Tab-separated table of C-alpha atoms in Angstrom:
chain	number	residue	atom	x	y	z
Z	1	ASP	CA	0.000	0.000	0.000
Z	2	ALA	CA	1.441	3.377	-1.025
Z	3	GLY	CA	-0.056	5.253	1.887
Z	4	VAL	CA	-1.500	8.740	1.611
Z	5	ILE	CA	0.072	10.646	-1.250
Z	6	GLN	CA	0.364	14.421	-1.276
Z	7	SER	CA	1.680	16.753	-3.934
Z	8	PRO	CA	3.592	18.914	-4.214
Z	9	ARG	CA	5.916	18.279	-1.266
Z	10	HIS	CA	7.117	21.868	-1.332
Z	11	GLU	CA	5.481	24.955	-2.765
Z	12	VAL	CA	6.879	28.466	-2.832
Z	13	THR	CA	4.619	31.151	-4.213
Z	14	GLU	CA	4.127	34.882	-4.113
Z	15	MET	CA	1.388	36.598	-2.192
Z	16	GLY	CA	-1.791	36.821	-4.215
Z	17	GLN	CA	-1.202	33.682	-6.235
Z	18	GLU	CA	-3.513	30.683	-6.244
Z	19	VAL	CA	-2.204	27.537	-4.580
Z	20	THR	CA	-3.623	24.034	-5.052
Z	21	LEU	CA	-2.618	21.159	-2.825
Z	22	ARG	CA	-3.480	17.603	-3.787
Z	23	CYS	CA	-4.131	14.416	-1.882
Z	24	LYS	CA	-4.742	10.786	-2.731
Z	25	PRO	CA	-6.076	8.858	0.279
Z	26	ILE	CA	-5.496	5.198	1.018
Z	27	SER	CA	-7.780	3.041	-1.088
Z	28	GLY	CA	-10.858	1.945	0.844
Z	29	HIS	CA	-10.691	4.707	3.439
Z	30	ASP	CA	-13.951	6.630	3.631
Z	31	TYR	CA	-12.764	9.615	5.664
Z	32	LEU	CA	-10.352	12.307	4.521
Z	33	PHE	CA	-8.962	15.134	6.651
Z	34	TRP	CA	-7.041	18.293	5.810
Z	35	TYR	CA	-4.823	19.760	8.545
Z	36	ARG	CA	-2.528	22.744	8.848
Z	37	GLN	CA	0.494	22.694	11.152
Z	38	THR	CA	2.399	25.739	12.381
Z	39	MET	CA	4.702	26.329	15.317
Z	40	MET	CA	2.364	28.915	16.776
Z	41	ARG	CA	-0.957	27.115	16.461
Z	42	GLY	CA	0.040	23.472	16.337
Z	43	LEU	CA	-2.102	21.058	14.346
Z	44	GLU	CA	-5.418	22.484	13.152
Z	45	LEU	CA	-8.174	20.528	11.443
Z	46	LEU	CA	-9.387	22.518	8.462
Z	47	ILE	CA	-12.060	20.236	6.998
Z	48	TYR	CA	-12.988	16.599	6.748
Z	49	PHE	CA	-14.987	14.506	4.316
Z	50	ASN	CA	-16.933	11.282	4.616
Z	51	ASN	CA	-17.646	9.401	1.412
Z	52	ASN	CA	-16.571	12.492	-0.559
Z	53	VAL	CA	-19.048	14.760	1.269
Z	54	PRO	CA	-17.744	17.613	3.468
Z	55	ILE	CA	-18.861	16.965	7.038
Z	56	ASP	CA	-17.212	19.733	9.025
Z	57	ASP	CA	-15.488	22.768	7.535
Z	58	SER	CA	-15.548	24.880	10.675
Z	59	GLY	CA	-11.763	24.964	10.729
Z	60	MET	CA	-11.392	26.586	7.327
Z	61	PRO	CA	-9.886	29.968	8.182
Z	62	GLU	CA	-11.728	32.135	5.684
Z	63	ASP	CA	-13.277	32.227	2.256
Z	64	ARG	CA	-9.885	32.184	0.597
Z	65	PHE	CA	-9.707	28.486	1.458
Z	66	SER	CA	-11.746	25.852	-0.337
Z	67	ALA	CA	-11.593	22.059	-0.485
Z	68	LYS	CA	-13.142	19.527	-2.815
Z	69	MET	CA	-13.303	15.779	-3.071
Z	70	PRO	CA	-14.658	14.913	-6.512
Z	71	ASN	CA	-14.164	11.170	-5.994
Z	72	ALA	CA	-12.961	8.653	-3.436
Z	73	SER	CA	-9.355	8.796	-4.579
Z	74	PHE	CA	-8.659	12.512	-4.878
Z	75	SER	CA	-9.021	15.737	-2.925
Z	76	THR	CA	-7.750	19.279	-3.337
Z	77	LEU	CA	-7.235	22.193	-0.981
Z	78	LYS	CA	-7.114	25.543	-2.713
Z	79	ILE	CA	-6.016	28.913	-1.388
Z	80	GLN	CA	-6.911	31.930	-3.487
Z	81	PRO	CA	-5.428	34.469	-3.041
Z	82	SER	CA	-2.572	33.241	-0.879
Z	83	GLU	CA	-1.068	35.376	1.908
Z	84	PRO	CA	2.216	35.084	3.857
Z	85	ARG	CA	0.304	33.998	6.967
Z	86	ASP	CA	-0.832	30.884	5.071
Z	87	SER	CA	2.743	29.581	5.201
Z	88	ALA	CA	2.581	26.240	7.000
Z	89	VAL	CA	2.776	22.500	6.479
Z	90	TYR	CA	-0.506	21.113	5.177
Z	91	PHE	CA	-1.305	17.485	5.876
Z	92	CYS	CA	-3.880	15.206	4.390
Z	93	ALA	CA	-4.951	12.129	6.360
Z	94	SER	CA	-7.364	9.317	5.653
Z	95	SER	CA	-9.157	6.873	7.892
Z	96	SER	CA	-11.455	3.899	7.886
Z	97	ARG	CA	-11.671	3.512	11.652
Z	98	ALA	CA	-12.377	6.150	14.264
Z	99	GLY	CA	-9.190	7.786	15.523
Z	100	GLU	CA	-6.818	5.785	13.360
Z	101	GLN	CA	-5.753	8.421	10.910
Z	102	TYR	CA	-3.030	7.832	8.359
Z	103	PHE	CA	-1.124	10.961	7.435
Z	104	GLY	CA	0.586	11.891	4.220
Z	105	PRO	CA	4.080	13.408	4.218
Z	106	GLY	CA	2.689	16.940	4.023
Z	107	THR	CA	3.112	19.922	1.716
Z	108	ARG	CA	5.347	22.702	2.988
Z	109	LEU	CA	3.877	25.960	1.707
Z	110	THR	CA	5.844	29.193	1.735
Z	111	VAL	CA	4.101	32.375	0.636
Z	112	THR	CA	6.446	35.326	0.118
N	1	GLY	CA	-14.666	23.153	26.377
N	2	GLU	CA	-12.437	20.623	24.711
N	3	ASP	CA	-8.735	20.995	25.338
N	4	VAL	CA	-5.707	18.710	25.446
N	5	GLU	CA	-2.561	19.889	27.187
N	6	GLN	CA	0.979	18.572	27.056
N	7	SER	CA	4.352	19.839	28.175
N	8	LEU	CA	6.308	21.056	25.170
N	9	PHE	CA	9.735	19.549	25.755
N	10	LEU	CA	11.336	16.501	27.358
N	11	SER	CA	14.998	15.504	27.340
N	12	VAL	CA	16.256	12.074	28.421
N	13	ARG	CA	19.412	10.013	28.180
N	14	GLU	CA	19.573	7.022	25.904
N	15	GLY	CA	18.552	3.885	27.776
N	16	ASP	CA	16.433	5.732	30.337
N	17	SER	CA	12.646	5.652	30.415
N	18	SER	CA	10.680	8.597	29.016
N	19	VAL	CA	7.317	9.619	30.389
N	20	ILE	CA	5.201	12.014	28.358
N	21	ASN	CA	2.135	13.417	30.078
N	22	CYS	CA	-1.158	14.737	28.778
N	23	THR	CA	-4.318	16.112	30.344
N	24	TYR	CA	-7.676	16.305	28.663
N	25	THR	CA	-10.942	17.917	29.615
N	26	ASP	CA	-13.742	15.855	28.109
N	27	SER	CA	-14.683	13.053	30.459
N	28	SER	CA	-16.912	11.492	27.807
N	29	SER	CA	-13.995	10.753	25.480
N	30	THR	CA	-14.111	7.117	24.460
N	31	TYR	CA	-10.642	6.734	23.000
N	32	LEU	CA	-7.347	8.495	23.632
N	33	TYR	CA	-4.460	8.320	21.215
N	34	TRP	CA	-0.731	8.806	20.990
N	35	TYR	CA	0.777	9.809	17.657
N	36	LYS	CA	4.454	10.272	16.768
N	37	GLN	CA	5.866	12.770	14.280
N	38	GLU	CA	9.435	12.402	13.079
N	39	PRO	CA	11.174	15.388	11.455
N	40	GLY	CA	9.819	16.180	8.008
N	41	ALA	CA	7.122	13.518	8.173
N	42	GLY	CA	3.448	13.192	8.885
N	43	LEU	CA	1.998	11.898	12.128
N	44	GLN	CA	1.935	8.162	12.769
N	45	LEU	CA	-0.425	6.384	15.162
N	46	LEU	CA	1.589	4.790	17.964
N	47	THR	CA	-1.041	3.408	20.263
N	48	TYR	CA	-4.440	4.117	21.756
N	49	ILE	CA	-6.414	3.258	24.854
N	50	PHE	CA	-10.104	2.804	25.385
N	51	SER	CA	-11.594	4.829	28.207
N	52	ASN	CA	-12.658	1.773	30.231
N	53	MET	CA	-9.037	0.638	30.522
N	54	ASP	CA	-6.433	2.052	32.853
N	55	MET	CA	-3.331	0.568	31.278
N	56	LYS	CA	-2.177	-0.770	27.951
N	57	GLN	CA	1.245	-2.170	27.146
N	58	ASP	CA	2.720	-2.675	23.698
N	59	GLN	CA	6.384	-3.726	23.632
N	60	ARG	CA	8.365	-0.718	24.942
N	61	LEU	CA	5.272	1.471	25.197
N	62	THR	CA	3.013	1.677	28.237
N	63	VAL	CA	-0.059	3.896	28.304
N	64	LEU	CA	-1.601	4.806	31.648
N	65	LEU	CA	-5.016	6.417	31.947
N	66	ASN	CA	-6.347	8.094	35.081
N	67	LYS	CA	-9.945	8.969	34.259
N	68	LYS	CA	-10.595	10.643	37.586
N	69	ASP	CA	-7.821	13.170	36.972
N	70	LYS	CA	-8.240	13.116	33.167
N	71	HIS	CA	-4.575	12.318	32.851
N	72	LEU	CA	-2.909	10.201	30.191
N	73	SER	CA	0.738	9.222	30.025
N	74	LEU	CA	2.997	7.448	27.575
N	75	ARG	CA	6.030	5.660	28.940
N	76	ILE	CA	8.789	4.588	26.562
N	77	ALA	CA	11.150	2.049	28.103
N	78	ASP	CA	14.827	1.914	27.121
N	79	THR	CA	14.556	5.102	25.072
N	80	GLN	CA	16.647	5.116	21.912
N	81	THR	CA	17.900	7.971	19.741
N	82	GLY	CA	15.390	6.837	17.113
N	83	ASP	CA	12.619	7.743	19.540
N	84	SER	CA	13.497	11.440	19.184
N	85	ALA	CA	10.343	12.972	17.746
N	86	ILE	CA	7.275	14.979	18.648
N	87	TYR	CA	4.576	13.008	20.462
N	88	PHE	CA	0.959	14.105	20.213
N	89	CYS	CA	-1.827	13.195	22.560
N	90	ALA	CA	-5.341	13.274	21.079
N	91	GLU	CA	-8.833	12.556	22.309
N	92	GLN	CA	-11.856	11.522	20.326
N	93	SER	CA	-14.223	14.441	20.033
N	94	PRO	CA	-17.575	13.603	21.616
N	95	GLY	CA	-20.519	12.817	19.445
N	96	ASN	CA	-20.834	10.808	16.321
N	97	ASN	CA	-17.967	12.293	14.382
N	98	ARG	CA	-14.382	11.500	13.564
N	99	LYS	CA	-12.694	14.643	14.845
N	100	LEU	CA	-9.713	14.328	17.132
N	101	ILE	CA	-8.817	17.030	19.633
N	102	TRP	CA	-5.035	17.393	19.539
N	103	GLY	CA	-2.453	18.541	22.033
N	104	LEU	CA	0.383	20.779	20.868
N	105	GLY	CA	2.860	17.920	21.046
N	106	THR	CA	5.846	17.094	23.259
N	107	SER	CA	9.247	17.268	21.629
N	108	LEU	CA	11.349	14.387	22.957
N	109	ALA	CA	15.125	14.725	22.692
N	110	VAL	CA	17.187	11.610	23.404
N	111	ASN	CA	20.799	12.298	24.275
N	112	PRO	CA	23.474	9.648	23.745
């Protein structure tokens, strides 16, 4: 099993640009989570899906952030326009059992 | 409210035991989890304990749960340099959802 796959691993962009982060969950997992990790705020849950349907997006910081899951094997997190304060590591995780979340390697985003 | 607290840093000598502590606030939590994050990687589930247990042992790992004090600990016996990582405590959010409430993580440094 390849595990959770995220791309790109690193992204450097200028303020105002659109950023798209991608995730492929583990096959058969019906839950998908997007997290953001920073030194100041720790690990924050942004949104999670069940069977491709968004269940809780209360962690999405503002309207600049959007997430989609068009099918069971793919999800995107988009930031438009990006700002320097969005710089963080973004993780995708998938799960088939409560609490047992499998994390991808993360995307390190730097917005200059 | 829901909150999970951990000390931020712990330093031990190789071969000693490490004890990482965590307190949580929601007495209705059913499961409590320990995750490990190595540098540059995503989080990895280490172990978990069900709320009706007070101890769980898995090789070098021992989890102790004190429900009365809402205190959870992770003991690592014979700590090795490869155990250097950040350890996250998490509790299952109450209700029928898959959210985890995360601590900020304890950075464990193992000195040779």
